[in-house]
PDB file of C-alpha atoms in Angstrom:
ATOM      1  CA  MET A   1      -9.007   6.699 -23.522  1.00 75.00           C
ATOM      2  CA  LEU A   2     -11.165   9.716 -22.576  1.00 83.00           C
ATOM      3  CA  GLY A   3     -10.600   9.059 -18.899  1.00 84.00           C
ATOM      4  CA  TYR A   4      -6.832   8.864 -19.484  1.00 88.00           C
ATOM      5  CA  TYR A   5      -6.705  12.319 -21.082  1.00 91.00           C
ATOM      6  CA  ALA A   6      -9.067  13.798 -18.483  1.00 92.00           C
ATOM      7  CA  ILE A   7      -6.803  12.670 -15.641  1.00 92.00           C
ATOM      8  CA  LYS A   8      -3.710  14.001 -17.440  1.00 93.00           C
ATOM      9  CA  PHE A   9      -5.503  17.353 -17.771  1.00 94.00           C
ATOM     10  CA  PHE A  10      -6.343  17.443 -14.043  1.00 94.00           C
ATOM     11  CA  SER A  11      -2.722  16.516 -13.273  1.00 96.00           C
ATOM     12  CA  LYS A  12      -1.487  19.532 -15.217  1.00 96.00           C
ATOM     13  CA  LEU A  13      -4.100  21.750 -13.519  1.00 97.00           C
ATOM     14  CA  LEU A  14      -3.219  20.604 -10.022  1.00 97.00           C
ATOM     15  CA  CYS A  15       0.513  21.106 -10.680  1.00 97.00           C
ATOM     16  CA  ILE A  16      -0.022  24.857 -11.300  1.00 97.00           C
ATOM     17  CA  ALA A  17      -2.974  25.406  -8.895  1.00 97.00           C
ATOM     18  CA  PRO A  18      -2.500  27.120  -5.494  1.00 97.00           C
ATOM     19  CA  LYS A  19      -2.450  25.017  -2.338  1.00 95.00           C
ATOM     20  CA  TRP A  20      -5.980  26.024  -1.293  1.00 96.00           C
ATOM     21  CA  PHE A  21      -7.416  24.769  -4.589  1.00 97.00           C
ATOM     22  CA  CYS A  22      -5.593  21.449  -4.304  1.00 97.00           C
ATOM     23  CA  ASN A  23      -6.845  20.983  -0.756  1.00 96.00           C
ATOM     24  CA  SER A  24     -10.415  21.834  -1.772  1.00 97.00           C
ATOM     25  CA  PHE A  25     -10.227  19.470  -4.712  1.00 96.00           C
ATOM     26  CA  ALA A  26      -8.923  16.673  -2.460  1.00 97.00           C
ATOM     27  CA  ASN A  27     -11.714  17.254   0.039  1.00 96.00           C
ATOM     28  CA  MET A  28     -14.305  17.208  -2.786  1.00 97.00           C
ATOM     29  CA  LEU A  29     -12.975  13.936  -4.152  1.00 96.00           C
ATOM     30  CA  GLY A  30     -12.923  12.377  -0.679  1.00 97.00           C
ATOM     31  CA  SER A  31     -16.520  13.463  -0.051  1.00 97.00           C
ATOM     32  CA  LEU A  32     -17.625  12.018  -3.358  1.00 97.00           C
ATOM     33  CA  ALA A  33     -15.916   8.741  -2.526  1.00 96.00           C
ATOM     34  CA  ILE A  34     -18.032   8.480   0.643  1.00 96.00           C
ATOM     35  CA  VAL A  35     -21.241   9.345  -1.240  1.00 95.00           C
ATOM     36  CA  PHE A  36     -20.749   6.995  -4.152  1.00 95.00           C
ATOM     37  CA  ALA A  37     -19.138   3.990  -2.425  1.00 94.00           C
ATOM     38  CA  PRO A  38     -21.467   0.962  -2.630  1.00 94.00           C
ATOM     39  CA  ALA A  39     -23.620   0.507   0.454  1.00 94.00           C
ATOM     40  CA  TRP A  40     -22.291  -3.049   0.892  1.00 95.00           C
ATOM     41  CA  ARG A  41     -18.728  -1.794   1.175  1.00 95.00           C
ATOM     42  CA  GLU A  42     -19.779   0.601   3.916  1.00 96.00           C
ATOM     43  CA  LYS A  43     -21.519  -2.121   5.875  1.00 96.00           C
ATOM     44  CA  MET A  44     -18.585  -4.485   5.374  1.00 96.00           C
ATOM     45  CA  GLY A  45     -16.050  -1.861   6.381  1.00 96.00           C
ATOM     46  CA  ILE A  46     -17.912  -0.828   9.528  1.00 97.00           C
ATOM     47  CA  ASP A  47     -18.389  -4.464  10.586  1.00 96.00           C
ATOM     48  CA  ASN A  48     -14.680  -5.215   9.987  1.00 96.00           C
ATOM     49  CA  ILE A  49     -13.628  -2.178  11.976  1.00 98.00           C
ATOM     50  CA  GLN A  50     -15.786  -3.237  14.914  1.00 97.00           C
ATOM     51  CA  ASP A  51     -14.458  -6.816  14.699  1.00 96.00           C
ATOM     52  CA  CYS A  52     -10.804  -5.726  14.466  1.00 97.00           C
ATOM     53  CA  LEU A  53     -10.701  -2.749  16.783  1.00 97.00           C
ATOM     54  CA  GLY A  54     -13.553  -3.424  19.215  1.00 97.00           C
ATOM     55  CA  VAL A  55     -15.069   0.072  18.832  1.00 98.00           C
ATOM     56  CA  ASN A  56     -18.772   0.925  18.722  1.00 98.00           C
ATOM     57  CA  GLU A  57     -20.689   1.442  15.509  1.00 97.00           C
ATOM     58  CA  THR A  58     -20.547   5.254  15.649  1.00 98.00           C
ATOM     59  CA  ARG A  59     -16.786   5.270  15.979  1.00 98.00           C
ATOM     60  CA  ALA A  60     -16.427   2.552  13.316  1.00 98.00           C
ATOM     61  CA  LYS A  61     -18.389   4.682  10.834  1.00 98.00           C
ATOM     62  CA  GLU A  62     -16.153   7.678  11.590  1.00 98.00           C
ATOM     63  CA  ILE A  63     -13.045   5.566  10.862  1.00 98.00           C
ATOM     64  CA  TYR A  64     -14.583   4.167   7.688  1.00 98.00           C
ATOM     65  CA  GLU A  65     -15.495   7.586   6.314  1.00 97.00           C
ATOM     66  CA  ALA A  66     -12.131   9.076   7.247  1.00 97.00           C
ATOM     67  CA  SER A  67     -10.441   6.152   5.471  1.00 97.00           C
ATOM     68  CA  LEU A  68     -12.400   6.813   2.317  1.00 96.00           C
ATOM     69  CA  LYS A  69     -12.052  10.572   2.461  1.00 96.00           C
ATOM     70  CA  ARG A  70      -8.261  10.471   2.610  1.00 95.00           C
ATOM     71  CA  PHE A  71      -8.321   8.969  -0.878  1.00 93.00           C
ATOM     72  CA  GLY A  72      -9.065  12.449  -2.207  1.00 96.00           C
ATOM     73  CA  ARG A  73      -5.743  13.597  -0.787  1.00 97.00           C
ATOM     74  CA  MET A  74      -4.006  10.473  -2.085  1.00 96.00           C
ATOM     75  CA  VAL A  75      -5.251  11.075  -5.641  1.00 95.00           C
ATOM     76  CA  VAL A  76      -4.137  14.720  -5.588  1.00 97.00           C
ATOM     77  CA  GLU A  77      -0.709  13.741  -4.277  1.00 97.00           C
ATOM     78  CA  VAL A  78      -0.253  11.264  -7.113  1.00 96.00           C
ATOM     79  CA  LEU A  79      -1.484  13.722  -9.744  1.00 96.00           C
ATOM     80  CA  ARG A  80       1.155  16.175  -8.518  1.00 97.00           C
ATOM     81  CA  PHE A  81       3.987  13.652  -9.062  1.00 97.00           C
ATOM     82  CA  PRO A  82       5.344  15.712 -11.982  1.00 96.00           C
ATOM     83  CA  LEU A  83       6.450  18.305  -9.441  1.00 97.00           C
ATOM     84  CA  LEU A  84       8.510  15.871  -7.370  1.00 97.00           C
ATOM     85  CA  HIS A  85      12.265  15.415  -7.674  1.00 96.00           C
ATOM     86  CA  GLN A  86      15.229  14.462  -5.552  1.00 95.00           C
ATOM     87  CA  ASN A  87      15.762  17.986  -4.295  1.00 96.00           C
ATOM     88  CA  ASN A  88      12.242  18.600  -2.949  1.00 96.00           C
ATOM     89  CA  ILE A  89      10.853  15.205  -1.884  1.00 97.00           C
ATOM     90  CA  HIS A  90      12.065  15.861   1.688  1.00 96.00           C
ATOM     91  CA  GLU A  91       9.775  18.870   1.853  1.00 96.00           C
ATOM     92  CA  LEU A  92       6.726  16.638   1.353  1.00 96.00           C
ATOM     93  CA  VAL A  93       7.816  13.399   3.061  1.00 97.00           C
ATOM     94  CA  LYS A  94       9.789  13.154   6.287  1.00 97.00           C
ATOM     95  CA  VAL A  95      11.505   9.790   6.754  1.00 97.00           C
ATOM     96  CA  GLU A  96      11.989   8.077  10.120  1.00 97.00           C
ATOM     97  CA  GLY A  97      14.355   5.123  10.225  1.00 97.00           C
ATOM     98  CA  LEU A  98      16.251   5.905   6.988  1.00 97.00           C
ATOM     99  CA  GLU A  99      19.345   4.391   8.579  1.00 97.00           C
ATOM    100  CA  TYR A 100      17.668   1.000   8.502  1.00 97.00           C
ATOM    101  CA  LEU A 101      17.225   1.281   4.722  1.00 97.00           C
ATOM    102  CA  SER A 102      20.771   2.440   4.214  1.00 96.00           C
ATOM    103  CA  GLU A 103      22.206  -0.443   6.256  1.00 96.00           C
ATOM    104  CA  ALA A 104      19.948  -3.011   4.609  1.00 96.00           C
ATOM    105  CA  TYR A 105      20.863  -1.886   1.111  1.00 95.00           C
ATOM    106  CA  LYS A 106      24.612  -2.159   1.922  1.00 94.00           C
ATOM    107  CA  MET A 107      24.112  -5.887   2.490  1.00 93.00           C
ATOM    108  CA  ASP A 108      23.949  -6.304  -1.284  1.00 91.00           C
ATOM    109  CA  LYS A 109      21.164  -8.845  -1.149  1.00 92.00           C
ATOM    110  CA  GLY A 110      18.341  -6.600  -2.313  1.00 91.00           C
ATOM    111  CA  VAL A 111      15.725  -5.254   0.054  1.00 95.00           C
ATOM    112  CA  ILE A 112      12.076  -6.250   0.422  1.00 95.00           C
ATOM    113  CA  MET A 113       9.976  -3.167   1.355  1.00 94.00           C
ATOM    114  CA  CYS A 114       6.718  -4.413   2.909  1.00 95.00           C
ATOM    115  CA  THR A 115       3.681  -2.178   3.302  1.00 95.00           C
ATOM    116  CA  GLY A 116      -0.089  -2.387   2.984  1.00 93.00           C
ATOM    117  CA  HIS A 117      -3.076  -0.561   1.633  1.00 94.00           C
ATOM    118  CA  TYR A 118      -2.182   2.106   4.185  1.00 96.00           C
ATOM    119  CA  GLY A 119      -1.626   5.818   3.676  1.00 94.00           C
ATOM    120  CA  ASN A 120      -0.486   6.737   0.186  1.00 95.00           C
ATOM    121  CA  TRP A 121       1.461   3.625  -0.837  1.00 93.00           C
ATOM    122  CA  GLU A 122       2.145   5.173  -4.286  1.00 93.00           C
ATOM    123  CA  LEU A 123       3.853   8.191  -2.687  1.00 96.00           C
ATOM    124  CA  LEU A 124       5.783   5.799  -0.452  1.00 95.00           C
ATOM    125  CA  GLY A 125       7.309   4.084  -3.474  1.00 93.00           C
ATOM    126  CA  ALA A 126       8.006   7.424  -5.091  1.00 95.00           C
ATOM    127  CA  THR A 127       9.823   8.627  -1.969  1.00 96.00           C
ATOM    128  CA  VAL A 128      12.153   5.625  -1.807  1.00 95.00           C
ATOM    129  CA  ALA A 129      12.898   5.964  -5.557  1.00 95.00           C
ATOM    130  CA  LEU A 130      13.614   9.719  -5.258  1.00 96.00           C
ATOM    131  CA  LEU A 131      15.967   9.026  -2.381  1.00 95.00           C
ATOM    132  CA  GLY A 132      18.115   7.338  -4.986  1.00 93.00           C
ATOM    133  CA  TYR A 133      17.345   3.681  -4.486  1.00 93.00           C
ATOM    134  CA  PRO A 134      16.428   1.323  -7.371  1.00 90.00           C
ATOM    135  CA  MET A 135      12.759   0.858  -6.442  1.00 90.00           C
ATOM    136  CA  LEU A 136      10.851  -1.824  -8.263  1.00 86.00           C
ATOM    137  CA  SER A 137       7.075  -2.036  -7.774  1.00 80.00           C
ATOM    138  CA  ILE A 138       5.404  -5.387  -8.240  1.00 74.00           C
ATOM    139  CA  THR A 139       1.911  -4.621  -9.492  1.00 73.00           C
ATOM    140  CA  ARG A 140      -1.171  -6.352 -10.855  1.00 71.00           C
ATOM    141  CA  LYS A 141      -2.157  -5.367 -14.338  1.00 76.00           C
ATOM    142  CA  GLN A 142      -5.345  -3.302 -14.284  1.00 74.00           C
ATOM    143  CA  ASN A 143      -8.371  -4.490 -16.273  1.00 73.00           C
ATOM    144  CA  ASN A 144      -8.635  -1.033 -17.849  1.00 77.00           C
ATOM    145  CA  GLY A 145      -5.619  -0.756 -20.184  1.00 78.00           C
ATOM    146  CA  ALA A 146      -5.686   3.058 -20.297  1.00 78.00           C
ATOM    147  CA  MET A 147      -5.721   3.353 -16.490  1.00 81.00           C
ATOM    148  CA  ASP A 148      -2.952   0.768 -16.237  1.00 84.00           C
ATOM    149  CA  LYS A 149      -0.841   2.807 -18.648  1.00 87.00           C
ATOM    150  CA  LEU A 150      -1.615   5.971 -16.718  1.00 88.00           C
ATOM    151  CA  ILE A 151      -0.651   4.818 -13.214  1.00 88.00           C
ATOM    152  CA  ASN A 152       2.544   3.219 -14.524  1.00 90.00           C
ATOM    153  CA  GLU A 153       3.486   6.529 -16.186  1.00 92.00           C
ATOM    154  CA  PHE A 154       3.140   8.294 -12.881  1.00 93.00           C
ATOM    155  CA  ARG A 155       5.241   5.633 -11.135  1.00 92.00           C
ATOM    156  CA  GLN A 156       7.961   5.825 -13.705  1.00 92.00           C
ATOM    157  CA  MET A 157       8.154   9.644 -13.713  1.00 94.00           C
ATOM    158  CA  VAL A 158       9.322   9.556 -10.100  1.00 94.00           C
ATOM    159  CA  GLY A 159      12.004   6.939 -10.798  1.00 90.00           C
ATOM    160  CA  GLN A 160      10.198   3.669 -10.040  1.00 90.00           C
ATOM    161  CA  LYS A 161      10.535   0.641 -12.190  1.00 85.00           C
ATOM    162  CA  VAL A 162       7.407  -1.444 -12.653  1.00 81.00           C
ATOM    163  CA  THR A 163       6.862  -5.155 -13.264  1.00 77.00           C
ATOM    164  CA  TYR A 164       3.724  -7.204 -13.345  1.00 72.00           C
ATOM    165  CA  ASN A 165       2.811 -10.036 -11.036  1.00 65.00           C
ATOM    166  CA  GLN A 166       3.380 -13.080 -13.163  1.00 57.00           C
ATOM    167  CA  GLY A 167       1.088 -15.487 -11.353  1.00 52.00           C
ATOM    168  CA  GLY A 168       2.562 -18.912 -10.817  1.00 48.00           C
ATOM    169  CA  HIS A 169       6.049 -17.767 -12.012  1.00 50.00           C
ATOM    170  CA  GLU A 170       6.065 -14.752  -9.710  1.00 59.00           C
ATOM    171  CA  ILE A 171       8.620 -15.970  -7.135  1.00 62.00           C
ATOM    172  CA  LEU A 172      11.196 -16.979  -9.752  1.00 64.00           C
ATOM    173  CA  ALA A 173      10.822 -13.794 -11.730  1.00 65.00           C
ATOM    174  CA  ILE A 174      11.080 -11.556  -8.671  1.00 73.00           C
ATOM    175  CA  SER A 175      13.946 -13.618  -7.366  1.00 75.00           C
ATOM    176  CA  ARG A 176      16.036 -12.601 -10.399  1.00 73.00           C
ATOM    177  CA  MET A 177      15.156  -8.995  -9.789  1.00 73.00           C
ATOM    178  CA  LEU A 178      16.199  -9.209  -6.142  1.00 77.00           C
ATOM    179  CA  LYS A 179      19.581 -10.642  -7.171  1.00 72.00           C
ATOM    180  CA  ASP A 180      20.078  -7.422  -9.191  1.00 72.00           C
ATOM    181  CA  LYS A 181      19.930  -5.598  -5.853  1.00 75.00           C
ATOM    182  CA  ASN A 182      16.623  -3.878  -6.446  1.00 81.00           C
ATOM    183  CA  LEU A 183      14.331  -2.749  -3.693  1.00 90.00           C
ATOM    184  CA  LEU A 184      11.073  -4.622  -4.116  1.00 90.00           C
ATOM    185  CA  GLY A 185       7.853  -2.923  -3.008  1.00 88.00           C
ATOM    186  CA  VAL A 186       5.353  -5.512  -1.689  1.00 88.00           C
ATOM    187  CA  LEU A 187       1.779  -5.050  -0.500  1.00 89.00           C
ATOM    188  CA  TYR A 188       1.382  -7.820   2.064  1.00 91.00           C
ATOM    189  CA  ASP A 189      -2.123  -7.222   3.374  1.00 91.00           C
ATOM    190  CA  GLN A 190      -3.961  -8.748   0.406  1.00 81.00           C
ATOM    191  CA  ASP A 191      -5.734 -12.089   0.732  1.00 78.00           C
ATOM    192  CA  THR A 192      -4.205 -14.625  -1.715  1.00 68.00           C
ATOM    193  CA  ASN A 193      -6.845 -17.305  -1.106  1.00 64.00           C
ATOM    194  CA  ALA A 194      -5.153 -20.728  -0.911  1.00 65.00           C
ATOM    195  CA  ASP A 195      -1.600 -20.021  -2.079  1.00 75.00           C
ATOM    196  CA  GLY A 196      -0.318 -18.027   0.835  1.00 88.00           C
ATOM    197  CA  ILE A 197       0.384 -18.327   4.568  1.00 93.00           C
ATOM    198  CA  HIS A 198      -2.542 -18.803   6.940  1.00 93.00           C
ATOM    199  CA  CYS A 199      -2.085 -16.121   9.572  1.00 93.00           C
ATOM    200  CA  ASP A 200      -4.841 -14.305  11.483  1.00 94.00           C
ATOM    201  CA  ILE A 201      -5.180 -10.542  11.254  1.00 95.00           C
ATOM    202  CA  PHE A 202      -6.848  -9.189  14.368  1.00 96.00           C
ATOM    203  CA  GLY A 203      -8.042 -12.734  15.052  1.00 94.00           C
ATOM    204  CA  LYS A 204      -9.787 -13.046  11.683  1.00 93.00           C
ATOM    205  CA  ALA A 205      -8.616 -15.970   9.580  1.00 91.00           C
ATOM    206  CA  SER A 206      -6.502 -14.671   6.678  1.00 92.00           C
ATOM    207  CA  VAL A 207      -4.211 -15.875   3.933  1.00 92.00           C
ATOM    208  CA  VAL A 208      -1.169 -13.611   3.535  1.00 92.00           C
ATOM    209  CA  PRO A 209       1.127 -13.478   0.473  1.00 89.00           C
ATOM    210  CA  MET A 210       4.214 -15.640   0.986  1.00 89.00           C
ATOM    211  CA  GLY A 211       6.512 -13.773  -1.395  1.00 87.00           C
ATOM    212  CA  ALA A 212       8.405 -11.674   1.176  1.00 92.00           C
ATOM    213  CA  ALA A 213       8.973 -14.584   3.524  1.00 94.00           C
ATOM    214  CA  ALA A 214      10.065 -16.940   0.732  1.00 92.00           C
ATOM    215  CA  LEU A 215      12.467 -14.466  -0.908  1.00 92.00           C
ATOM    216  CA  SER A 216      14.077 -13.486   2.370  1.00 94.00           C
ATOM    217  CA  ARG A 217      14.630 -17.153   3.276  1.00 94.00           C
ATOM    218  CA  MET A 218      15.976 -17.936  -0.228  1.00 92.00           C
ATOM    219  CA  HIS A 219      18.436 -15.035  -0.485  1.00 92.00           C
ATOM    220  CA  GLY A 220      18.919 -13.795   3.089  1.00 94.00           C
ATOM    221  CA  SER A 221      17.418 -10.505   1.994  1.00 95.00           C
ATOM    222  CA  PRO A 222      16.265  -8.081   4.702  1.00 96.00           C
ATOM    223  CA  ILE A 223      12.555  -7.286   4.976  1.00 97.00           C
ATOM    224  CA  LEU A 224      11.782  -3.675   5.953  1.00 97.00           C
ATOM    225  CA  PRO A 225       8.239  -2.876   7.047  1.00 97.00           C
ATOM    226  CA  ILE A 226       7.441   0.684   5.976  1.00 97.00           C
ATOM    227  CA  PHE A 227       4.283   2.786   6.336  1.00 97.00           C
ATOM    228  CA  LEU A 228       3.288   6.307   5.345  1.00 97.00           C
ATOM    229  CA  HIS A 229       1.293   8.578   7.668  1.00 96.00           C
ATOM    230  CA  ASN A 230      -0.530  11.778   6.754  1.00 96.00           C
ATOM    231  CA  ASN A 231       0.350  14.913   8.729  1.00 96.00           C
ATOM    232  CA  ALA A 232      -2.125  17.683   9.420  1.00 92.00           C
ATOM    233  CA  ASP A 233       0.076  20.295   7.686  1.00 93.00           C
ATOM    234  CA  GLY A 234      -0.156  18.452   4.337  1.00 93.00           C
ATOM    235  CA  THR A 235       3.181  16.661   4.645  1.00 96.00           C
ATOM    236  CA  CYS A 236       3.639  12.935   5.303  1.00 97.00           C
ATOM    237  CA  THR A 237       5.926  10.813   7.463  1.00 97.00           C
ATOM    238  CA  ALA A 238       7.376   7.509   6.235  1.00 97.00           C
ATOM    239  CA  LYS A 239       8.153   5.185   9.099  1.00 97.00           C
ATOM    240  CA  ILE A 240      10.743   2.470   8.356  1.00 98.00           C
ATOM    241  CA  TYR A 241      11.083  -0.370  10.846  1.00 98.00           C
ATOM    242  CA  PRO A 242      14.274  -2.298  11.664  1.00 97.00           C
ATOM    243  CA  PRO A 243      14.985  -5.200   9.244  1.00 97.00           C
ATOM    244  CA  LEU A 244      13.463  -8.627   9.703  1.00 97.00           C
ATOM    245  CA  PHE A 245      14.844 -11.859   8.294  1.00 97.00           C
ATOM    246  CA  THR A 246      13.270 -15.228   7.570  1.00 97.00           C
ATOM    247  CA  ALA A 247      14.962 -17.998   9.493  1.00 97.00           C
ATOM    248  CA  LYS A 248      16.283 -20.983   7.555  1.00 95.00           C
ATOM    249  CA  THR A 249      15.650 -24.120   9.635  1.00 96.00           C
ATOM    250  CA  LYS A 250      14.543 -27.596   8.665  1.00 96.00           C
ATOM    251  CA  ASP A 251      10.924 -26.470   9.103  1.00 97.00           C
ATOM    252  CA  LYS A 252      10.317 -24.205   6.131  1.00 95.00           C
ATOM    253  CA  GLU A 253       6.634 -23.764   6.815  1.00 95.00           C
ATOM    254  CA  LYS A 254       7.286 -22.669  10.341  1.00 97.00           C
ATOM    255  CA  ASP A 255       9.972 -20.225   9.120  1.00 97.00           C
ATOM    256  CA  PHE A 256       7.403 -18.700   6.728  1.00 96.00           C
ATOM    257  CA  TYR A 257       4.745 -18.470   9.420  1.00 97.00           C
ATOM    258  CA  ASP A 258       7.016 -16.921  12.078  1.00 97.00           C
ATOM    259  CA  ILE A 259       8.227 -14.024   9.857  1.00 97.00           C
ATOM    260  CA  THR A 260       4.701 -13.467   8.537  1.00 97.00           C
ATOM    261  CA  ARG A 261       3.389 -13.303  12.102  1.00 97.00           C
ATOM    262  CA  LYS A 262       5.939 -10.603  12.859  1.00 98.00           C
ATOM    263  CA  LEU A 263       4.901  -8.604   9.760  1.00 97.00           C
ATOM    264  CA  ILE A 264       1.214  -8.907  10.674  1.00 97.00           C
ATOM    265  CA  THR A 265       1.953  -7.704  14.188  1.00 97.00           C
ATOM    266  CA  VAL A 266       3.606  -4.610  12.711  1.00 98.00           C
ATOM    267  CA  LEU A 267       0.602  -4.063  10.452  1.00 97.00           C
ATOM    268  CA  GLU A 268      -1.806  -4.410  13.386  1.00 98.00           C
ATOM    269  CA  HIS A 269       0.193  -1.923  15.394  1.00 97.00           C
ATOM    270  CA  GLU A 270       0.073   0.597  12.585  1.00 97.00           C
ATOM    271  CA  ILE A 271      -3.643   0.159  12.118  1.00 98.00           C
ATOM    272  CA  ILE A 272      -4.339   0.589  15.859  1.00 97.00           C
ATOM    273  CA  GLU A 273      -2.199   3.743  15.892  1.00 96.00           C
ATOM    274  CA  SER A 274      -3.949   5.358  12.895  1.00 97.00           C
ATOM    275  CA  PRO A 275      -6.953   3.271  11.870  1.00 98.00           C
ATOM    276  CA  GLU A 276      -8.161   5.710   9.249  1.00 97.00           C
ATOM    277  CA  MET A 277      -4.957   5.175   7.264  1.00 97.00           C
ATOM    278  CA  TRP A 278      -5.947   1.621   6.290  1.00 97.00           C
ATOM    279  CA  PHE A 279      -8.296   1.114   3.349  1.00 95.00           C
ATOM    280  CA  TRP A 280     -11.264  -0.484   5.087  1.00 96.00           C
ATOM    281  CA  ALA A 281     -13.425  -0.370   1.931  1.00 94.00           C
ATOM    282  CA  HIS A 282     -11.148  -3.050   0.426  1.00 91.00           C
ATOM    283  CA  ASP A 283     -12.701  -6.520   0.519  1.00 90.00           C
ATOM    284  CA  ARG A 284      -9.700  -7.849   2.431  1.00 89.00           C
ATOM    285  CA  TRP A 285     -11.268 -11.088   3.626  1.00 89.00           C
ATOM    286  CA  LYS A 286     -12.876 -11.882   0.236  1.00 86.00           C
ATOM    287  CA  ASP A 287     -16.309 -12.334   1.763  1.00 85.00           C
ATOM    288  CA  GLY A 288     -17.716  -8.778   1.559  1.00 86.00           C
ATOM    289  CA  ARG A 289     -19.652  -8.978  -1.651  1.00 85.00           C
ATOM    290  CA  GLU A 290     -21.138 -12.368  -0.719  1.00 86.00           C
ATOM    291  CA  LYS A 291     -22.117 -11.312   2.850  1.00 89.00           C
ATOM    292  CA  TYR A 292     -23.130  -7.684   2.237  1.00 89.00           C
ATOM    293  CA  GLY A 293     -23.822  -7.275  -1.506  1.00 81.00           C
ATOM    294  CA  PRO A 294     -27.224  -7.297  -3.175  1.00 77.00           C
ATOM    295  CA  LYS A 295     -28.945 -10.623  -2.722  1.00 67.00           C
ATOM    296  CA  LYS A 296     -29.832 -12.491  -5.858  1.00 49.00           C
ATOM    297  CA  HIS A 297     -33.323 -13.996  -6.007  1.00 42.00           C
TER     298      HIS A 297
END
């Protein structure tokens, strides 16, 4: 629990600290992330960047380090959640495409908000909740109970509701929540091994979660891709795309694939536009530790 109370202390400190201190603290955390990240993650990240984006090794390393360093800013933004409320969220986050969210919500079929490990996805959920929408985050329970409790406290203080991924019963449980007209926040760039949709990302074989596609087909719910970008002045911009819908033909598997392909195309576009916003240190293709980690003898 020591870590829990230490982070709560830093949260209180950053909420009263001047902007220059918060920026310096974020830069320090980002630099430490680069220094202490395992060497195998760096090698994996650089190779994946070269494979996906076709850049040289020098540029790939720049993107990798910028991707890690931005996590200092992300941490500070989350630790300052106690300062956020409905009247000031627009000062920190500008929203493009808010009309798409408004129109989708009026359909009364729930809304599936799809994003990735891109930008500050925690601030993205907070923004939607503080705009007055019933935002429900589907999350995986952390191995560390104290840290799990902590991050959920920060989510809830900005109006988000939280539920855990229930494994094999996930679709049925989330389906009931969608019927209650919640907005579901889904990270769709994780590899789900064998129980998802096989769809390449940048030409690399991937298995993508099927939840968004299945729920949209089941309920006719709109899927809204949404991504958060950092701005140089310390603000962020949330970009909401027009709604997508899963078709409902006799070929269910094709319906799932077609909508997933559209979502992956949006993700690829976002990554190409701002490659440092994606978390390249994440073992997205589930082969990083095996290929790049310490070899056992």
